[in-house]
mmCIF file of C-alpha atoms in Angstrom:
data_model
loop_
_atom_site.group_PDB
_atom_site.id
_atom_site.type_symbol
_atom_site.label_atom_id
_atom_site.label_comp_id
_atom_site.label_asym_id
_atom_site.label_seq_id
_atom_site.Cartn_x
_atom_site.Cartn_y
_atom_site.Cartn_z
ATOM 1 C CA ILE V 1 -94.468 90.533 2.123
ATOM 2 C CA MET V 2 -95.493 94.031 3.389
ATOM 3 C CA GLN V 3 -92.340 94.092 5.511
ATOM 4 C CA GLY V 4 -90.257 93.222 2.577
ATOM 5 C CA ILE V 5 -91.737 96.053 0.421
ATOM 6 C CA GLU V 6 -91.157 98.512 3.287
ATOM 7 C CA MET V 7 -87.445 97.434 3.646
ATOM 8 C CA ALA V 8 -86.964 97.522 -0.120
ATOM 9 C CA GLU V 9 -88.366 101.112 -0.372
ATOM 10 C CA GLN V 10 -86.068 102.209 2.393
ATOM 11 C CA ASP V 11 -82.924 100.573 1.169
ATOM 12 C CA SER V 12 -81.162 102.746 -1.420
ATOM 13 C CA ASN V 13 -79.228 99.773 -2.669
ATOM 14 C CA VAL V 14 -82.373 97.949 -3.767
ATOM 15 C CA LYS V 15 -83.242 98.937 -7.362
ATOM 16 C CA ALA V 16 -86.406 96.559 -7.759
ATOM 17 C CA VAL V 17 -88.299 93.759 -6.121
ATOM 18 C CA VAL V 18 -88.835 90.189 -7.272
ATOM 19 C CA ILE V 19 -91.675 88.183 -5.648
ATOM 20 C CA THR V 20 -91.558 84.392 -6.211
ATOM 21 C CA GLY V 21 -92.549 81.131 -4.429
ATOM 22 C CA GLN V 22 -90.964 77.907 -3.362
ATOM 23 C CA GLY V 23 -91.203 74.450 -4.786
ATOM 24 C CA ARG V 24 -94.217 73.852 -7.216
ATOM 25 C CA ALA V 25 -96.195 76.908 -6.038
ATOM 26 C CA PHE V 26 -95.808 80.681 -6.531
ATOM 27 C CA SER V 27 -98.851 80.750 -4.075
ATOM 28 C CA ALA V 28 -101.687 78.545 -4.039
ATOM 29 C CA GLY V 29 -103.990 81.027 -2.318
ATOM 30 C CA ALA V 30 -105.619 81.348 1.059
ATOM 31 C CA ASP V 31 -106.676 78.667 3.437
ATOM 32 C CA ILE V 32 -110.475 78.646 2.946
ATOM 33 C CA SER V 33 -110.869 78.111 6.878
ATOM 34 C CA GLU V 34 -109.392 81.618 7.271
ATOM 35 C CA PHE V 35 -112.567 83.072 6.056
ATOM 36 C CA ALA V 36 -114.381 81.823 9.144
ATOM 37 C CA PRO V 37 -115.847 84.519 11.500
ATOM 38 C CA GLY V 38 -113.223 85.765 13.800
ATOM 39 C CA LYS V 39 -110.287 84.304 11.864
ATOM 40 C CA MET V 40 -109.597 87.034 9.486
ATOM 41 C CA LYS V 41 -106.656 89.159 10.720
ATOM 42 C CA ALA V 42 -105.093 92.329 9.402
ATOM 43 C CA PRO V 43 -103.425 92.888 7.149
ATOM 44 C CA LEU V 44 -105.898 91.337 4.786
ATOM 45 C CA LEU V 45 -104.936 90.194 1.421
ATOM 46 C CA PRO V 46 -106.435 93.126 -0.534
ATOM 47 C CA GLN V 47 -104.345 95.453 1.676
ATOM 48 C CA VAL V 48 -101.220 93.452 1.183
ATOM 49 C CA ILE V 49 -101.666 93.491 -2.612
ATOM 50 C CA ASP V 50 -102.473 97.114 -2.658
ATOM 51 C CA ARG V 51 -99.201 97.771 -0.873
ATOM 52 C CA VAL V 52 -97.320 95.749 -3.321
ATOM 53 C CA GLU V 53 -98.956 97.661 -6.202
ATOM 54 C CA GLN V 54 -98.210 101.101 -4.682
ATOM 55 C CA CYS V 55 -94.530 100.242 -4.057
ATOM 56 C CA LYS V 56 -92.223 103.059 -5.318
ATOM 57 C CA LYS V 57 -89.883 100.589 -6.749
ATOM 58 C CA VAL V 58 -90.549 98.180 -9.665
ATOM 59 C CA VAL V 59 -92.068 94.853 -8.470
ATOM 60 C CA VAL V 60 -91.975 91.845 -10.667
ATOM 61 C CA ALA V 61 -93.633 88.497 -10.052
ATOM 62 C CA ALA V 62 -91.534 85.482 -10.933
ATOM 63 C CA VAL V 63 -94.337 82.924 -11.166
ATOM 64 C CA ASN V 64 -92.544 79.659 -10.771
ATOM 65 C CA GLY V 65 -95.588 77.382 -10.223
ATOM 66 C CA LEU V 66 -99.173 77.450 -9.185
ATOM 67 C CA ALA V 67 -100.597 80.894 -8.939
ATOM 68 C CA LEU V 68 -104.136 80.189 -7.767
ATOM 69 C CA GLY V 69 -106.761 82.314 -5.998
ATOM 70 C CA GLY V 70 -105.143 84.889 -3.879
ATOM 71 C CA GLY V 71 -101.761 83.872 -5.284
ATOM 72 C CA CYS V 72 -102.977 84.762 -8.864
ATOM 73 C CA GLU V 73 -104.334 87.989 -7.327
ATOM 74 C CA LEU V 74 -101.025 88.814 -5.840
ATOM 75 C CA ALA V 75 -99.333 88.344 -9.256
ATOM 76 C CA LEU V 76 -101.854 90.733 -10.684
ATOM 77 C CA GLY V 77 -100.972 93.367 -8.167
ATOM 78 C CA CYS V 78 -97.235 93.314 -9.172
ATOM 79 C CA HIS V 79 -96.137 95.758 -11.914
ATOM 80 C CA TYR V 80 -95.027 92.986 -14.232
ATOM 81 C CA ARG V 81 -95.229 89.175 -14.507
ATOM 82 C CA ILE V 82 -92.675 86.664 -15.805
ATOM 83 C CA ALA V 83 -93.898 82.948 -15.879
ATOM 84 C CA ALA V 84 -92.001 79.698 -15.940
ATOM 85 C CA GLY V 85 -92.853 77.877 -19.228
ATOM 86 C CA LYS V 86 -92.916 74.592 -17.314
ATOM 87 C CA GLY V 87 -94.777 74.621 -13.976
ATOM 88 C CA ALA V 88 -96.587 78.004 -14.024
ATOM 89 C CA VAL V 89 -100.421 77.715 -13.838
ATOM 90 C CA PHE V 90 -102.900 80.569 -13.259
ATOM 91 C CA GLY V 91 -106.411 80.313 -11.903
ATOM 92 C CA LEU V 92 -109.154 81.940 -9.908
ATOM 93 C CA PRO V 93 -111.093 78.932 -8.821
ATOM 94 C CA GLU V 94 -113.080 80.745 -6.058
ATOM 95 C CA ILE V 95 -116.389 80.143 -7.704
ATOM 96 C CA LYS V 96 -116.052 76.327 -7.079
ATOM 97 C CA LEU V 97 -116.108 77.136 -3.505
ATOM 98 C CA GLY V 98 -119.198 79.164 -3.684
ATOM 99 C CA ILE V 99 -117.445 82.593 -3.432
ATOM 100 C CA ILE V 100 -115.761 85.033 -5.876
ATOM 101 C CA PRO V 101 -112.176 86.356 -6.101
ATOM 102 C CA GLY V 102 -111.962 88.835 -3.281
ATOM 103 C CA ALA V 103 -108.673 90.484 -3.412
ATOM 104 C CA GLY V 104 -108.979 92.440 -6.570
ATOM 105 C CA GLY V 105 -108.899 89.602 -9.182
ATOM 106 C CA THR V 106 -112.149 90.639 -10.806
ATOM 107 C CA GLN V 107 -110.919 94.204 -10.942
ATOM 108 C CA ARG V 108 -107.271 93.926 -12.076
ATOM 109 C CA LEU V 109 -107.635 91.078 -14.533
ATOM 110 C CA PRO V 110 -110.043 92.939 -17.017
ATOM 111 C CA ARG V 111 -107.514 95.801 -16.918
ATOM 112 C CA LEU V 112 -104.738 93.523 -18.150
ATOM 113 C CA SER V 113 -106.758 91.090 -20.395
ATOM 114 C CA GLY V 114 -110.080 92.688 -21.150
ATOM 115 C CA PRO V 115 -113.551 91.733 -19.978
ATOM 116 C CA GLU V 116 -113.891 88.449 -22.051
ATOM 117 C CA PHE V 117 -110.781 86.759 -20.690
ATOM 118 C CA ALA V 118 -111.584 88.006 -17.197
ATOM 119 C CA ILE V 119 -115.056 86.516 -17.545
ATOM 120 C CA ARG V 120 -113.481 83.203 -18.489
ATOM 121 C CA MET V 121 -111.185 83.081 -15.579
ATOM 122 C CA CYS V 122 -113.339 84.435 -12.876
ATOM 123 C CA CYS V 123 -116.649 82.809 -13.760
ATOM 124 C CA THR V 124 -115.489 79.268 -14.705
ATOM 125 C CA GLY V 125 -112.568 78.815 -12.201
ATOM 126 C CA GLY V 126 -110.490 77.035 -14.965
ATOM 127 C CA MET V 127 -106.716 76.859 -15.002
ATOM 128 C CA ILE V 128 -104.668 78.929 -17.506
ATOM 129 C CA LYS V 129 -101.331 77.765 -18.990
ATOM 130 C CA PRO V 130 -98.388 80.377 -19.499
ATOM 131 C CA ALA V 131 -98.715 80.633 -23.276
ATOM 132 C CA VAL V 132 -102.467 81.466 -22.998
ATOM 133 C CA ALA V 133 -101.702 83.885 -20.135
ATOM 134 C CA LYS V 134 -99.159 85.742 -22.346
ATOM 135 C CA LYS V 135 -101.434 85.824 -25.317
ATOM 136 C CA ASN V 136 -104.049 87.522 -23.244
ATOM 137 C CA GLY V 137 -101.876 90.017 -21.372
ATOM 138 C CA LEU V 138 -101.950 88.305 -18.064
ATOM 139 C CA VAL V 139 -98.055 87.935 -18.137
ATOM 140 C CA ASP V 140 -95.247 89.803 -19.826
ATOM 141 C CA ASP V 141 -93.025 86.948 -20.733
ATOM 142 C CA VAL V 142 -92.706 83.123 -20.568
ATOM 143 C CA VAL V 143 -89.301 81.754 -19.885
ATOM 144 C CA ASP V 144 -87.909 78.189 -20.085
ATOM 145 C CA GLY V 145 -84.967 78.807 -17.810
ATOM 146 C CA ASP V 146 -84.479 80.330 -14.327
ATOM 147 C CA VAL V 147 -87.671 82.395 -13.927
ATOM 148 C CA VAL V 148 -86.230 84.401 -10.954
ATOM 149 C CA ALA V 149 -83.205 85.309 -12.925
ATOM 150 C CA ALA V 150 -85.344 86.346 -15.912
ATOM 151 C CA ALA V 151 -87.639 88.377 -13.780
ATOM 152 C CA SER V 152 -84.671 90.128 -12.033
ATOM 153 C CA ALA V 153 -83.159 90.930 -15.360
ATOM 154 C CA PHE V 154 -86.613 92.306 -16.648
ATOM 155 C CA ALA V 155 -87.005 94.501 -13.487
ATOM 156 C CA LEU V 156 -83.414 95.940 -13.913
ATOM 157 C CA ASN V 157 -84.177 96.648 -17.571
ATOM 158 C CA VAL V 158 -87.327 98.615 -16.621
ATOM 159 C CA VAL V 159 -85.178 100.577 -14.041
ATOM 160 C CA ASP V 160 -82.309 101.187 -16.382
ATOM 161 C CA LYS V 161 -84.541 102.465 -19.050
ATOM 162 C CA LYS V 162 -86.263 104.652 -16.447
ATOM 163 C CA LEU V 163 -89.677 103.363 -17.576
ATOM 164 C CA LYS V 164 -92.732 104.332 -15.642
ATOM 165 C CA ILE V 165 -93.950 101.967 -12.975
ATOM 166 C CA ARG V 166 -97.001 100.173 -14.535
ATOM 167 C CA ARG V 167 -99.567 99.727 -11.826
ATOM 168 C CA THR V 168 -102.491 97.497 -12.843
ATOM 169 C CA CYS V 169 -105.020 99.600 -11.040
ATOM 170 C CA ASP V 170 -104.226 102.426 -13.435
ATOM 171 C CA GLN V 171 -104.703 100.532 -16.689
ATOM 172 C CA THR V 172 -107.967 101.191 -18.435
ATOM 173 C CA ALA V 173 -107.350 100.682 -22.179
ATOM 174 C CA LYS V 174 -108.638 97.163 -22.215
ATOM 175 C CA LEU V 175 -111.814 97.704 -20.089
ATOM 176 C CA GLY V 176 -113.829 98.028 -23.321
ATOM 177 C CA SER V 177 -116.600 100.567 -24.359
ATOM 178 C CA THR V 178 -120.022 100.755 -22.749
ATOM 179 C CA VAL V 179 -121.795 99.552 -25.843
ATOM 180 C CA ARG V 180 -119.563 96.671 -26.548
ATOM 181 C CA ASN V 181 -119.539 95.572 -22.911
ATOM 182 C CA TYR V 182 -123.278 95.591 -22.792
ATOM 183 C CA PHE V 183 -123.339 92.776 -25.335
ATOM 184 C CA VAL V 184 -120.328 90.948 -23.976
ATOM 185 C CA PHE V 185 -121.858 90.763 -20.449
ATOM 186 C CA ARG V 186 -125.393 90.015 -21.681
ATOM 187 C CA ALA V 187 -124.024 87.011 -23.718
ATOM 188 C CA ALA V 188 -121.949 85.856 -20.645
ATOM 189 C CA ARG V 189 -124.990 86.057 -18.308
ATOM 190 C CA GLN V 190 -127.067 83.964 -20.636
ATOM 191 C CA GLN V 191 -124.305 81.285 -21.075
ATOM 192 C CA ILE V 192 -123.772 81.138 -17.226
ATOM 193 C CA GLN V 193 -127.541 80.830 -16.639
ATOM 194 C CA LYS V 194 -127.665 77.925 -19.109
ATOM 195 C CA SER V 195 -124.537 76.083 -17.938
ATOM 196 C CA THR V 196 -124.604 76.621 -14.088
ATOM 197 C CA PRO V 197 -126.312 74.095 -11.775
ATOM 198 C CA SER V 198 -129.418 75.319 -10.086
ATOM 199 C CA GLY V 199 -128.596 77.189 -6.749
ATOM 200 C CA MET V 200 -125.064 77.948 -7.630
ATOM 201 C CA THR V 201 -124.803 81.756 -7.529
ATOM 202 C CA SER V 202 -121.088 82.342 -7.489
ATOM 203 C CA PRO V 203 -120.464 82.523 -11.154
ATOM 204 C CA LEU V 204 -123.179 85.211 -11.630
ATOM 205 C CA ARG V 205 -121.809 87.085 -8.677
ATOM 206 C CA ALA V 206 -118.262 86.912 -10.192
ATOM 207 C CA LEU V 207 -119.787 88.188 -13.459
ATOM 208 C CA GLU V 208 -121.306 91.088 -11.518
ATOM 209 C CA ALA V 209 -117.895 91.986 -10.131
ATOM 210 C CA VAL V 210 -116.160 91.861 -13.458
ATOM 211 C CA GLN V 211 -118.820 94.061 -14.845
ATOM 212 C CA ALA V 212 -118.235 96.486 -11.982
ATOM 213 C CA ALA V 213 -114.642 96.853 -12.958
ATOM 214 C CA CYS V 214 -115.636 97.796 -16.380
ATOM 215 C CA GLY V 215 -118.373 100.210 -15.406
ATOM 216 C CA ALA V 216 -117.174 101.790 -12.102
ATOM 217 C CA PRO V 217 -115.877 105.306 -12.363
ATOM 218 C CA ASN V 218 -112.608 104.267 -10.892
ATOM 219 C CA PHE V 219 -110.537 101.414 -9.437
ATOM 220 C CA LYS V 220 -111.437 102.171 -5.906
ATOM 221 C CA ALA V 221 -115.132 102.116 -6.618
ATOM 222 C CA GLY V 222 -114.667 98.732 -8.378
ATOM 223 C CA MET V 223 -112.769 97.286 -5.439
ATOM 224 C CA GLN V 224 -115.724 98.455 -3.167
ATOM 225 C CA ALA V 225 -118.185 96.684 -5.476
ATOM 226 C CA GLU V 226 -116.089 93.499 -5.370
ATOM 227 C CA ALA V 227 -115.926 93.581 -1.637
ATOM 228 C CA LYS V 228 -119.742 94.053 -1.363
ATOM 229 C CA ILE V 229 -120.520 91.098 -3.666
ATOM 230 C CA PHE V 230 -117.741 88.974 -1.886
ATOM 231 C CA MET V 231 -119.481 89.525 1.391
ATOM 232 C CA ALA V 232 -123.051 89.090 0.155
#
C-alpha cells in the first residue's frame, strides 16, 4: 500500500487513488499471531494508514466487503469512503480478542461519527451495515452497482471541483463538548461495567481510548494515548 501511494504521488498522470479489496473482503484485519513478540515488522499498520492519510492526492476507499479491525481502520484513514450496499460490513471486533483497536480506530472514528457511535463500535465489537455507517458519517455514500467505479467517479469529482483533501485526523467538529462528553462517557462506563463479564477489561480500555480522542489536545496526542492503552 505504501509503495502504491508513493508511486501515485510521483506519477503526474494519476489524479487520485482508490483502495479496494478482492472477493468478499475489503480487508478483514490483521492475523492475531502477528502481534506475538518478535513478529511485528515495519512498517506497522498505524504507519501505513498515516501514510495513506497524508497522501497529497485524493484517496478513496471502495469498501467492497468486510472491513474489519485493521481493515476498517485503513478505510477510516482514507479521505473518503464509498461502500457496496450488498457485501460491505464494518467492524472493530478487537475487544472480543482482549485488545483494543490499535491503528487509529479509536481516534479517527469519533472524528467522523461522534463519540457515541465510536463507543458503540469500539466497545462492543459489533458489525455495522452500510446504511447505518452512512447515517453516522462513517461512509460518504452507499452504492448498489460497481463500488470501484463509483469510488473512482467520486474521487475524480473531488479533483475536478478542486475540493480540499479531507483528512480524518484534521476533523474535530464531531468530537463533542467537554461538558456533554462528561455525561456521555460516564453513562457508557456504567453500562459497560454492568454488561461486561468479570475480568474482561478490553471494553473499558477501548472506552478510555475513545475518550482520549475527544479530550486530547491534538490527534498525535490521542494516537499516543491509544498506543499506550493498546500495549498495556
